[in-house]
mmCIF file with all atom_site columns, C-alpha atoms in Angstrom:
data_model
loop_
_atom_site.group_PDB
_atom_site.id
_atom_site.type_symbol
_atom_site.label_atom_id
_atom_site.label_alt_id
_atom_site.label_comp_id
_atom_site.label_asym_id
_atom_site.label_entity_id
_atom_site.label_seq_id
_atom_site.pdbx_PDB_ins_code
_atom_site.Cartn_x
_atom_site.Cartn_y
_atom_site.Cartn_z
_atom_site.occupancy
_atom_site.B_iso_or_equiv
_atom_site.pdbx_formal_charge
_atom_site.auth_seq_id
_atom_site.auth_comp_id
_atom_site.auth_asym_id
_atom_site.auth_atom_id
_atom_site.pdbx_PDB_model_num
ATOM 1   C CA . MET A 1 1   ? 84.799  133.122 112.495 1.00 31.00 ? 699 MET A CA 1
ATOM 2   C CA . SER A 1 2   ? 85.611  129.319 112.110 1.00 36.00 ? 700 SER A CA 1
ATOM 3   C CA . SER A 1 3   ? 87.968  127.707 114.764 1.00 38.00 ? 701 SER A CA 1
ATOM 4   C CA . GLY A 1 4   ? 89.985  125.151 112.238 1.00 41.00 ? 702 GLY A CA 1
ATOM 5   C CA . THR A 1 5   ? 88.115  122.479 114.023 1.00 42.00 ? 703 THR A CA 1
ATOM 6   C CA . ARG A 1 6   ? 85.486  119.924 113.187 1.00 47.00 ? 704 ARG A CA 1
ATOM 7   C CA . LYS A 1 7   ? 83.499  120.533 115.657 1.00 54.00 ? 705 LYS A CA 1
ATOM 8   C CA . GLU A 1 8   ? 80.466  121.256 113.208 1.00 83.00 ? 706 GLU A CA 1
ATOM 9   C CA . TRP A 1 9   ? 80.541  117.172 112.524 1.00 93.00 ? 707 TRP A CA 1
ATOM 10  C CA . GLU A 1 10  ? 80.361  114.611 116.001 1.00 94.00 ? 708 GLU A CA 1
ATOM 11  C CA . PRO A 1 11  ? 79.681  111.453 115.810 1.00 97.00 ? 709 PRO A CA 1
ATOM 12  C CA . SER A 1 12  ? 75.738  110.027 116.828 1.00 97.00 ? 710 SER A CA 1
ATOM 13  C CA . ALA A 1 13  ? 77.463  107.291 118.310 1.00 98.00 ? 711 ALA A CA 1
ATOM 14  C CA . PHE A 1 14  ? 80.837  106.621 119.757 1.00 98.00 ? 712 PHE A CA 1
ATOM 15  C CA . PRO A 1 15  ? 82.210  103.281 119.413 1.00 98.00 ? 713 PRO A CA 1
ATOM 16  C CA . ALA A 1 16  ? 82.297  101.012 122.670 1.00 98.00 ? 714 ALA A CA 1
ATOM 17  C CA . ASP A 1 17  ? 86.083  100.635 122.418 1.00 98.00 ? 715 ASP A CA 1
ATOM 18  C CA . PRO A 1 18  ? 87.818  103.191 124.623 1.00 98.00 ? 716 PRO A CA 1
ATOM 19  C CA . GLU A 1 19  ? 90.904  103.728 122.559 1.00 98.00 ? 717 GLU A CA 1
ATOM 20  C CA . ALA A 1 20  ? 88.447  104.093 119.759 1.00 98.00 ? 718 ALA A CA 1
ATOM 21  C CA . VAL A 1 21  ? 86.788  106.662 121.411 1.00 98.00 ? 719 VAL A CA 1
ATOM 22  C CA . ARG A 1 22  ? 89.809  108.414 122.099 1.00 97.00 ? 720 ARG A CA 1
ATOM 23  C CA . ARG A 1 23  ? 91.309  108.331 118.942 1.00 96.00 ? 721 ARG A CA 1
ATOM 24  C CA . LEU A 1 24  ? 88.200  109.881 117.424 1.00 96.00 ? 722 LEU A CA 1
ATOM 25  C CA . ARG A 1 25  ? 87.730  112.454 120.254 1.00 95.00 ? 723 ARG A CA 1
ATOM 26  C CA . GLU A 1 26  ? 91.146  113.983 119.395 1.00 94.00 ? 724 GLU A CA 1
ATOM 27  C CA . TRP A 1 27  ? 90.664  113.654 115.488 1.00 95.00 ? 725 TRP A CA 1
ATOM 28  C CA . VAL A 1 28  ? 87.597  115.497 115.743 1.00 93.00 ? 726 VAL A CA 1
ATOM 29  C CA . ALA A 1 29  ? 88.685  118.280 117.752 1.00 92.00 ? 727 ALA A CA 1
ATOM 30  C CA . GLU A 1 30  ? 92.041  118.794 115.977 1.00 87.00 ? 728 GLU A CA 1
ATOM 31  C CA . GLU A 1 31  ? 92.038  119.812 112.280 1.00 76.00 ? 729 GLU A CA 1
ATOM 32  C CA . GLY A 1 32  ? 95.062  119.145 109.828 1.00 79.00 ? 730 GLY A CA 1
ATOM 33  C CA . TYR A 1 33  ? 95.822  115.203 110.340 1.00 86.00 ? 731 TYR A CA 1
ATOM 34  C CA . SER A 1 34  ? 93.936  112.300 108.876 1.00 92.00 ? 732 SER A CA 1
ATOM 35  C CA . LEU A 1 35  ? 92.112  109.751 111.382 1.00 96.00 ? 733 LEU A CA 1
ATOM 36  C CA . PHE A 1 36  ? 94.808  107.173 112.456 1.00 96.00 ? 734 PHE A CA 1
ATOM 37  C CA . GLY A 1 37  ? 92.322  104.038 113.249 1.00 97.00 ? 735 GLY A CA 1
ATOM 38  C CA . ILE A 1 38  ? 94.773  100.523 112.074 1.00 98.00 ? 736 ILE A CA 1
ATOM 39  C CA . GLU A 1 39  ? 93.612  97.955  114.232 1.00 98.00 ? 737 GLU A CA 1
ATOM 40  C CA . GLN A 1 40  ? 91.511  100.015 116.446 1.00 98.00 ? 738 GLN A CA 1
ATOM 41  C CA . ASP A 1 41  ? 87.420  98.306  117.310 1.00 98.00 ? 739 ASP A CA 1
ATOM 42  C CA . PHE A 1 42  ? 84.710  100.899 116.133 1.00 98.00 ? 740 PHE A CA 1
ATOM 43  C CA . ARG A 1 43  ? 81.896  98.582  116.966 1.00 98.00 ? 741 ARG A CA 1
ATOM 44  C CA . GLY A 1 44  ? 79.026  100.519 118.003 1.00 98.00 ? 742 GLY A CA 1
ATOM 45  C CA . ALA A 1 45  ? 79.736  103.242 116.367 1.00 98.00 ? 743 ALA A CA 1
ATOM 46  C CA . ASP A 1 46  ? 77.346  105.568 114.362 1.00 98.00 ? 744 ASP A CA 1
ATOM 47  C CA . LEU A 1 47  ? 79.851  107.719 112.042 1.00 98.00 ? 745 LEU A CA 1
ATOM 48  C CA . SER A 1 48  ? 77.266  108.641 109.427 1.00 98.00 ? 746 SER A CA 1
ATOM 49  C CA . GLY A 1 49  ? 78.032  112.010 107.403 1.00 98.00 ? 747 GLY A CA 1
ATOM 50  C CA . GLY A 1 50  ? 81.997  112.044 108.160 1.00 97.00 ? 748 GLY A CA 1
ATOM 51  C CA . ASP A 1 51  ? 84.844  113.123 106.478 1.00 96.00 ? 749 ASP A CA 1
ATOM 52  C CA . PHE A 1 52  ? 86.983  109.964 106.724 1.00 97.00 ? 750 PHE A CA 1
ATOM 53  C CA . THR A 1 53  ? 89.480  111.748 103.356 1.00 97.00 ? 751 THR A CA 1
ATOM 54  C CA . LYS A 1 54  ? 92.743  109.696 103.361 1.00 97.00 ? 752 LYS A CA 1
ATOM 55  C CA . ALA A 1 55  ? 91.565  107.638 106.983 1.00 98.00 ? 753 ALA A CA 1
ATOM 56  C CA . TRP A 1 56  ? 93.723  104.850 107.592 1.00 98.00 ? 754 TRP A CA 1
ATOM 57  C CA . PHE A 1 57  ? 91.383  102.115 108.865 1.00 98.00 ? 755 PHE A CA 1
ATOM 58  C CA . THR A 1 58  ? 93.585  99.004  107.942 1.00 98.00 ? 756 THR A CA 1
ATOM 59  C CA . GLN A 1 59  ? 92.845  95.800  109.753 1.00 98.00 ? 757 GLN A CA 1
ATOM 60  C CA . ALA A 1 60  ? 90.051  97.924  111.714 1.00 98.00 ? 758 ALA A CA 1
ATOM 61  C CA . VAL A 1 61  ? 87.077  96.506  113.376 1.00 98.00 ? 759 VAL A CA 1
ATOM 62  C CA . LEU A 1 62  ? 84.322  98.019  111.380 1.00 98.00 ? 760 LEU A CA 1
ATOM 63  C CA . ALA A 1 63  ? 81.866  95.019  111.765 1.00 98.00 ? 761 ALA A CA 1
ATOM 64  C CA . GLY A 1 64  ? 77.724  96.820  111.923 1.00 98.00 ? 762 GLY A CA 1
ATOM 65  C CA . THR A 1 65  ? 79.363  100.286 112.181 1.00 98.00 ? 763 THR A CA 1
ATOM 66  C CA . ARG A 1 66  ? 76.750  102.748 110.586 1.00 98.00 ? 764 ARG A CA 1
ATOM 67  C CA . PHE A 1 67  ? 78.932  105.217 107.610 1.00 98.00 ? 765 PHE A CA 1
ATOM 68  C CA . VAL A 1 68  ? 75.900  106.261 106.033 1.00 98.00 ? 766 VAL A CA 1
ATOM 69  C CA . GLY A 1 69  ? 76.529  108.709 103.611 1.00 98.00 ? 767 GLY A CA 1
ATOM 70  C CA . ALA A 1 70  ? 80.208  109.230 105.380 1.00 98.00 ? 768 ALA A CA 1
ATOM 71  C CA . THR A 1 71  ? 83.185  109.947 102.944 1.00 98.00 ? 769 THR A CA 1
ATOM 72  C CA . PHE A 1 72  ? 86.092  107.626 102.427 1.00 98.00 ? 770 PHE A CA 1
ATOM 73  C CA . TYR A 1 73  ? 88.106  109.158 99.133  1.00 98.00 ? 771 TYR A CA 1
ATOM 74  C CA . ARG A 1 74  ? 91.480  107.742 99.243  1.00 98.00 ? 772 ARG A CA 1
ATOM 75  C CA . ALA A 1 75  ? 91.104  106.161 103.263 1.00 98.00 ? 773 ALA A CA 1
ATOM 76  C CA . ASP A 1 76  ? 93.303  102.953 103.757 1.00 98.00 ? 774 ASP A CA 1
ATOM 77  C CA . LEU A 1 77  ? 90.342  100.079 104.621 1.00 98.00 ? 775 LEU A CA 1
ATOM 78  C CA . GLN A 1 78  ? 92.649  97.258  104.073 1.00 98.00 ? 776 GLN A CA 1
ATOM 79  C CA . SER A 1 79  ? 91.760  94.137  105.352 1.00 98.00 ? 777 SER A CA 1
ATOM 80  C CA . ALA A 1 80  ? 88.985  95.851  107.506 1.00 98.00 ? 778 ALA A CA 1
ATOM 81  C CA . ASP A 1 81  ? 86.240  93.815  109.229 1.00 98.00 ? 779 ASP A CA 1
ATOM 82  C CA . LEU A 1 82  ? 83.225  95.500  107.817 1.00 98.00 ? 780 LEU A CA 1
ATOM 83  C CA . THR A 1 83  ? 80.742  92.470  108.296 1.00 98.00 ? 781 THR A CA 1
ATOM 84  C CA . GLY A 1 84  ? 77.096  94.176  108.345 1.00 98.00 ? 782 GLY A CA 1
ATOM 85  C CA . ALA A 1 85  ? 78.647  97.775  108.500 1.00 98.00 ? 783 ALA A CA 1
ATOM 86  C CA . ASP A 1 86  ? 76.663  100.474 106.946 1.00 98.00 ? 784 ASP A CA 1
ATOM 87  C CA . LEU A 1 87  ? 77.735  102.349 103.762 1.00 98.00 ? 785 LEU A CA 1
ATOM 88  C CA . THR A 1 88  ? 74.604  103.514 101.982 1.00 98.00 ? 786 THR A CA 1
ATOM 89  C CA . GLY A 1 89  ? 75.740  106.846 100.134 1.00 98.00 ? 787 GLY A CA 1
ATOM 90  C CA . ALA A 1 90  ? 79.212  106.323 101.121 1.00 98.00 ? 788 ALA A CA 1
ATOM 91  C CA . ASP A 1 91  ? 81.778  108.449 99.165  1.00 98.00 ? 789 ASP A CA 1
ATOM 92  C CA . LEU A 1 92  ? 84.599  105.498 99.150  1.00 98.00 ? 790 LEU A CA 1
ATOM 93  C CA . VAL A 1 93  ? 86.307  106.755 95.313  1.00 98.00 ? 791 VAL A CA 1
ATOM 94  C CA . ARG A 1 94  ? 89.688  105.666 94.730  1.00 98.00 ? 792 ARG A CA 1
ATOM 95  C CA . ALA A 1 95  ? 89.415  104.297 98.417  1.00 98.00 ? 793 ALA A CA 1
ATOM 96  C CA . ASN A 1 96  ? 91.870  100.759 99.112  1.00 98.00 ? 794 ASN A CA 1
ATOM 97  C CA . LEU A 1 97  ? 89.286  98.178  100.459 1.00 98.00 ? 795 LEU A CA 1
ATOM 98  C CA . ASP A 1 98  ? 92.038  95.196  99.486  1.00 98.00 ? 796 ASP A CA 1
ATOM 99  C CA . GLY A 1 99  ? 91.678  92.248  101.815 1.00 98.00 ? 797 GLY A CA 1
ATOM 100 C CA . ALA A 1 100 ? 88.212  93.536  103.502 1.00 98.00 ? 798 ALA A CA 1
ATOM 101 C CA . VAL A 1 101 ? 85.316  91.735  104.481 1.00 98.00 ? 799 VAL A CA 1
ATOM 102 C CA . LEU A 1 102 ? 82.109  93.365  103.455 1.00 98.00 ? 800 LEU A CA 1
ATOM 103 C CA . ARG A 1 103 ? 80.441  90.111  104.123 1.00 98.00 ? 801 ARG A CA 1
ATOM 104 C CA . SER A 1 104 ? 76.435  90.844  104.241 1.00 98.00 ? 802 SER A CA 1
ATOM 105 C CA . ALA A 1 105 ? 77.573  95.673  104.194 1.00 98.00 ? 803 ALA A CA 1
ATOM 106 C CA . ARG A 1 106 ? 75.209  97.918  102.812 1.00 98.00 ? 804 ARG A CA 1
ATOM 107 C CA . LEU A 1 107 ? 77.064  99.749  99.794  1.00 98.00 ? 805 LEU A CA 1
ATOM 108 C CA . ASP A 1 108 ? 73.804  100.752 98.464  1.00 98.00 ? 806 ASP A CA 1
ATOM 109 C CA . GLY A 1 109 ? 73.789  104.428 96.295  1.00 98.00 ? 807 GLY A CA 1
ATOM 110 C CA . ALA A 1 110 ? 77.836  104.307 96.957  1.00 98.00 ? 808 ALA A CA 1
ATOM 111 C CA . ASP A 1 111 ? 80.470  105.882 94.958  1.00 98.00 ? 809 ASP A CA 1
ATOM 112 C CA . MET A 1 112 ? 83.033  103.374 94.505  1.00 98.00 ? 810 MET A CA 1
ATOM 113 C CA . VAL A 1 113 ? 84.376  104.823 91.265  1.00 98.00 ? 811 VAL A CA 1
ATOM 114 C CA . LYS A 1 114 ? 88.238  103.835 90.401  1.00 98.00 ? 812 LYS A CA 1
ATOM 115 C CA . ALA A 1 115 ? 88.013  101.628 94.083  1.00 98.00 ? 813 ALA A CA 1
ATOM 116 C CA . SER A 1 116 ? 90.555  98.581  94.797  1.00 98.00 ? 814 SER A CA 1
ATOM 117 C CA . LEU A 1 117 ? 88.907  95.767  95.971  1.00 98.00 ? 815 LEU A CA 1
ATOM 118 C CA . GLN A 1 118 ? 91.167  92.755  95.805  1.00 98.00 ? 816 GLN A CA 1
ATOM 119 C CA . GLY A 1 119 ? 90.606  89.598  97.795  1.00 98.00 ? 817 GLY A CA 1
ATOM 120 C CA . VAL A 1 120 ? 87.806  90.847  99.420  1.00 98.00 ? 818 VAL A CA 1
ATOM 121 C CA . ASP A 1 121 ? 84.505  88.477  100.595 1.00 98.00 ? 819 ASP A CA 1
ATOM 122 C CA . ALA A 1 122 ? 81.296  90.839  99.540  1.00 98.00 ? 820 ALA A CA 1
ATOM 123 C CA . SER A 1 123 ? 78.959  88.096  100.060 1.00 98.00 ? 821 SER A CA 1
ATOM 124 C CA . GLY A 1 124 ? 75.620  88.666  100.589 1.00 98.00 ? 822 GLY A CA 1
ATOM 125 C CA . ALA A 1 125 ? 76.579  92.389  100.645 1.00 98.00 ? 823 ALA A CA 1
ATOM 126 C CA . SER A 1 126 ? 74.218  94.636  98.822  1.00 98.00 ? 824 SER A CA 1
ATOM 127 C CA . PHE A 1 127 ? 75.691  97.076  95.707  1.00 98.00 ? 825 PHE A CA 1
ATOM 128 C CA . ARG A 1 128 ? 71.944  98.041  94.618  1.00 98.00 ? 826 ARG A CA 1
ATOM 129 C CA . GLY A 1 129 ? 72.527  101.478 92.871  1.00 98.00 ? 827 GLY A CA 1
ATOM 130 C CA . THR A 1 130 ? 75.895  101.580 93.321  1.00 98.00 ? 828 THR A CA 1
ATOM 131 C CA . ARG A 1 131 ? 78.227  103.395 90.928  1.00 98.00 ? 829 ARG A CA 1
ATOM 132 C CA . ILE A 1 132 ? 81.718  100.602 90.710  1.00 97.00 ? 830 ILE A CA 1
ATOM 133 C CA . MET A 1 133 ? 83.348  102.524 88.136  1.00 97.00 ? 831 MET A CA 1
ATOM 134 C CA . GLY A 1 134 ? 86.855  102.213 86.763  1.00 96.00 ? 832 GLY A CA 1
ATOM 135 C CA . ALA A 1 135 ? 87.085  100.182 89.977  1.00 96.00 ? 833 ALA A CA 1
ATOM 136 C CA . SER A 1 136 ? 89.359  97.234  90.319  1.00 95.00 ? 834 SER A CA 1
ATOM 137 C CA . LEU A 1 137 ? 87.337  94.172  91.271  1.00 97.00 ? 835 LEU A CA 1
ATOM 138 C CA . PHE A 1 138 ? 90.246  91.236  91.364  1.00 96.00 ? 836 PHE A CA 1
ATOM 139 C CA . GLY A 1 139 ? 89.398  87.708  93.415  1.00 97.00 ? 837 GLY A CA 1
ATOM 140 C CA . VAL A 1 140 ? 85.753  89.224  94.932  1.00 98.00 ? 838 VAL A CA 1
ATOM 141 C CA . ASP A 1 141 ? 83.397  86.693  96.389  1.00 98.00 ? 839 ASP A CA 1
ATOM 142 C CA . MET A 1 142 ? 80.058  88.237  95.764  1.00 98.00 ? 840 MET A CA 1
ATOM 143 C CA . ARG A 1 143 ? 78.074  84.833  96.170  1.00 98.00 ? 841 ARG A CA 1
ATOM 144 C CA . GLY A 1 144 ? 74.479  85.973  97.191  1.00 98.00 ? 842 GLY A CA 1
ATOM 145 C CA . ALA A 1 145 ? 75.732  89.774  96.885  1.00 98.00 ? 843 ALA A CA 1
ATOM 146 C CA . ASP A 1 146 ? 72.428  92.215  95.273  1.00 98.00 ? 844 ASP A CA 1
ATOM 147 C CA . LEU A 1 147 ? 73.612  94.214  92.486  1.00 98.00 ? 845 LEU A CA 1
ATOM 148 C CA . THR A 1 148 ? 70.754  95.722  91.279  1.00 98.00 ? 846 THR A CA 1
ATOM 149 C CA . ASP A 1 149 ? 70.848  98.644  88.960  1.00 98.00 ? 847 ASP A CA 1
ATOM 150 C CA . ALA A 1 150 ? 74.516  99.154  89.537  1.00 98.00 ? 848 ALA A CA 1
ATOM 151 C CA . VAL A 1 151 ? 76.761  100.615 87.488  1.00 98.00 ? 849 VAL A CA 1
ATOM 152 C CA . LEU A 1 152 ? 79.792  99.603  85.638  1.00 97.00 ? 850 LEU A CA 1
ATOM 153 C CA . PHE A 1 153 ? 82.195  101.114 83.389  1.00 96.00 ? 851 PHE A CA 1
ATOM 154 C CA . ARG A 1 154 ? 85.619  99.137  82.242  1.00 94.00 ? 852 ARG A CA 1
ATOM 155 C CA . ASN A 1 155 ? 85.465  96.882  85.633  1.00 92.00 ? 853 ASN A CA 1
ATOM 156 C CA . THR A 1 156 ? 88.323  94.569  86.380  1.00 92.00 ? 854 THR A CA 1
ATOM 157 C CA . PHE A 1 157 ? 85.490  92.398  87.172  1.00 93.00 ? 855 PHE A CA 1
ATOM 158 C CA . LYS A 1 158 ? 87.104  88.479  88.540  1.00 95.00 ? 856 LYS A CA 1
ATOM 159 C CA . VAL A 1 159 ? 84.641  88.035  90.796  1.00 97.00 ? 857 VAL A CA 1
ATOM 160 C CA . THR A 1 160 ? 82.445  84.835  91.754  1.00 98.00 ? 858 THR A CA 1
ATOM 161 C CA . VAL A 1 161 ? 79.317  84.774  92.059  1.00 98.00 ? 859 VAL A CA 1
ATOM 162 C CA . ASP A 1 162 ? 76.094  81.737  92.504  1.00 97.00 ? 860 ASP A CA 1
ATOM 163 C CA . ASP A 1 163 ? 72.547  81.492  91.830  1.00 95.00 ? 861 ASP A CA 1
ATOM 164 C CA . ALA A 1 164 ? 71.582  83.710  94.584  1.00 97.00 ? 862 ALA A CA 1
ATOM 165 C CA . THR A 1 165 ? 73.670  86.942  92.782  1.00 98.00 ? 863 THR A CA 1
ATOM 166 C CA . VAL A 1 166 ? 71.477  89.298  92.147  1.00 98.00 ? 864 VAL A CA 1
ATOM 167 C CA . VAL A 1 167 ? 72.085  91.426  88.725  1.00 98.00 ? 865 VAL A CA 1
ATOM 168 C CA . ARG A 1 168 ? 69.015  92.653  87.773  1.00 98.00 ? 866 ARG A CA 1
ATOM 169 C CA . GLY A 1 169 ? 69.937  96.205  86.335  1.00 98.00 ? 867 GLY A CA 1
ATOM 170 C CA . LEU A 1 170 ? 73.253  95.999  86.055  1.00 98.00 ? 868 LEU A CA 1
ATOM 171 C CA . THR A 1 171 ? 74.659  98.447  83.180  1.00 98.00 ? 869 THR A CA 1
ATOM 172 C CA . GLY A 1 172 ? 77.921  98.754  82.157  1.00 97.00 ? 870 GLY A CA 1
ATOM 173 C CA . THR A 1 173 ? 81.061  97.697  80.373  1.00 97.00 ? 871 THR A CA 1
ATOM 174 C CA . VAL A 1 174 ? 83.522  94.803  82.164  1.00 95.00 ? 872 VAL A CA 1
ATOM 175 C CA . PHE A 1 175 ? 86.366  93.040  81.670  1.00 93.00 ? 873 PHE A CA 1
ATOM 176 C CA . GLY A 1 176 ? 86.032  89.126  82.735  1.00 83.00 ? 874 GLY A CA 1
ATOM 177 C CA . PRO A 1 177 ? 86.116  86.210  83.453  1.00 93.00 ? 875 PRO A CA 1
ATOM 178 C CA . ILE A 1 178 ? 83.784  85.181  85.957  1.00 96.00 ? 876 ILE A CA 1
ATOM 179 C CA . ALA A 1 179 ? 82.924  82.325  87.952  1.00 97.00 ? 877 ALA A CA 1
ATOM 180 C CA . ALA A 1 180 ? 79.904  81.495  88.163  1.00 97.00 ? 878 ALA A CA 1
ATOM 181 C CA . PHE A 1 181 ? 78.499  78.149  90.785  1.00 96.00 ? 879 PHE A CA 1
ATOM 182 C CA . SER A 1 182 ? 75.485  76.410  91.369  1.00 91.00 ? 880 SER A CA 1
ATOM 183 C CA . GLY A 1 183 ? 75.192  73.988  93.628  1.00 85.00 ? 881 GLY A CA 1
ATOM 184 C CA . GLU A 1 184 ? 78.448  72.873  94.560  1.00 84.00 ? 882 GLU A CA 1
ATOM 185 C CA . SER A 1 185 ? 80.056  72.897  90.779  1.00 90.00 ? 883 SER A CA 1
ATOM 186 C CA . SER A 1 186 ? 81.656  76.269  88.918  1.00 93.00 ? 884 SER A CA 1
ATOM 187 C CA . HIS A 1 187 ? 82.379  77.929  85.440  1.00 94.00 ? 885 HIS A CA 1
ATOM 188 C CA . GLU A 1 188 ? 83.990  80.555  84.093  1.00 96.00 ? 886 GLU A CA 1
ATOM 189 C CA . LEU A 1 189 ? 82.374  82.959  81.887  1.00 96.00 ? 887 LEU A CA 1
ATOM 190 C CA . ALA A 1 190 ? 83.714  84.895  79.978  1.00 94.00 ? 888 ALA A CA 1
ATOM 191 C CA . GLY A 1 191 ? 82.716  86.859  76.482  1.00 94.00 ? 889 GLY A CA 1
ATOM 192 C CA . SER A 1 192 ? 79.617  86.286  74.824  1.00 95.00 ? 890 SER A CA 1
ATOM 193 C CA . GLN A 1 193 ? 79.097  83.755  77.662  1.00 96.00 ? 891 GLN A CA 1
ATOM 194 C CA . LEU A 1 194 ? 79.249  86.460  80.714  1.00 96.00 ? 892 LEU A CA 1
ATOM 195 C CA . GLU A 1 195 ? 77.291  88.792  78.692  1.00 97.00 ? 893 GLU A CA 1
ATOM 196 C CA . THR A 1 196 ? 74.226  86.366  77.969  1.00 97.00 ? 894 THR A CA 1
ATOM 197 C CA . TRP A 1 197 ? 74.432  85.105  81.954  1.00 97.00 ? 895 TRP A CA 1
ATOM 198 C CA . ILE A 1 198 ? 73.665  88.553  83.137  1.00 97.00 ? 896 ILE A CA 1
ATOM 199 C CA . ALA A 1 199 ? 71.311  89.301  80.428  1.00 98.00 ? 897 ALA A CA 1
ATOM 200 C CA . GLU A 1 200 ? 69.660  86.241  81.491  1.00 98.00 ? 898 GLU A CA 1
ATOM 201 C CA . ARG A 1 201 ? 68.976  88.099  84.886  1.00 98.00 ? 899 ARG A CA 1
ATOM 202 C CA . GLY A 1 202 ? 67.544  91.156  83.628  1.00 98.00 ? 900 GLY A CA 1
ATOM 203 C CA . GLY A 1 203 ? 71.055  92.835  83.143  1.00 98.00 ? 901 GLY A CA 1
ATOM 204 C CA . GLN A 1 204 ? 73.009  94.625  80.374  1.00 98.00 ? 902 GLN A CA 1
ATOM 205 C CA . VAL A 1 205 ? 76.697  94.610  80.306  1.00 97.00 ? 903 VAL A CA 1
ATOM 206 C CA . GLN A 1 206 ? 79.435  94.529  77.319  1.00 97.00 ? 904 GLN A CA 1
ATOM 207 C CA . VAL A 1 207 ? 82.603  92.447  78.506  1.00 96.00 ? 905 VAL A CA 1
ATOM 208 C CA . ILE A 1 208 ? 85.184  94.089  76.841  1.00 93.00 ? 906 ILE A CA 1
ATOM 209 C CA . PRO A 1 209 ? 88.632  92.426  75.135  1.00 84.00 ? 907 PRO A CA 1
ATOM 210 C CA . PRO A 1 210 ? 91.881  93.041  77.870  1.00 71.00 ? 908 PRO A CA 1
ATOM 211 C CA . TYR A 1 211 ? 93.337  95.648  76.009  1.00 59.00 ? 909 TYR A CA 1
ATOM 212 C CA . ARG A 1 212 ? 96.662  95.143  74.576  1.00 56.00 ? 910 ARG A CA 1
ATOM 213 C CA . ALA A 1 213 ? 99.251  97.156  72.859  1.00 50.00 ? 911 ALA A CA 1
ATOM 214 C CA . PRO A 1 214 ? 99.961  97.622  69.378  1.00 57.00 ? 912 PRO A CA 1
ATOM 215 C CA . ARG A 1 215 ? 102.789 95.433  68.076  1.00 62.00 ? 913 ARG A CA 1
#
């Protein structure tokens, strides 16, 4: 018979910070509430496979933390530092990542359907095969990011890219425009220009016009 606890899952490695360890242990031991990790320092932890549905990681330090295959459905990661974090295969459906730092983070194969990413630094991040469908990307720095085989669907896609951004195999539909940097100069790409820019780099994306209600 189930004891009503999360004892079937334990972190592979706990963080170095004692307060973060205490929060995790209490949460693992007791069912029925979401992890409250606001402003906590989880560096050094391996939390792969954990279910962090509706968890609060607002302004948390998660740099280098492993979250392989973890679930963050409707979790709040606003302004969290995920620099170099490993979120391979993670479920980030409807997660709030506004203001988060995803520099050099790995999100390969992650599910980011309807996630919110506004004002995010995702430079150098890897989104290989990531499902970013219906997500809101507004003011996202994707310079040097790898979007190989990522899938988009009616995404707000106001992002910044550069010559090092990889879009090979990128497919789907987006609303533009994007800002493309080449050296120190940048230019805005929208509509057919954006489609051509992506196509020249091995992707196939359709840019759709903004919806306007009929008069």
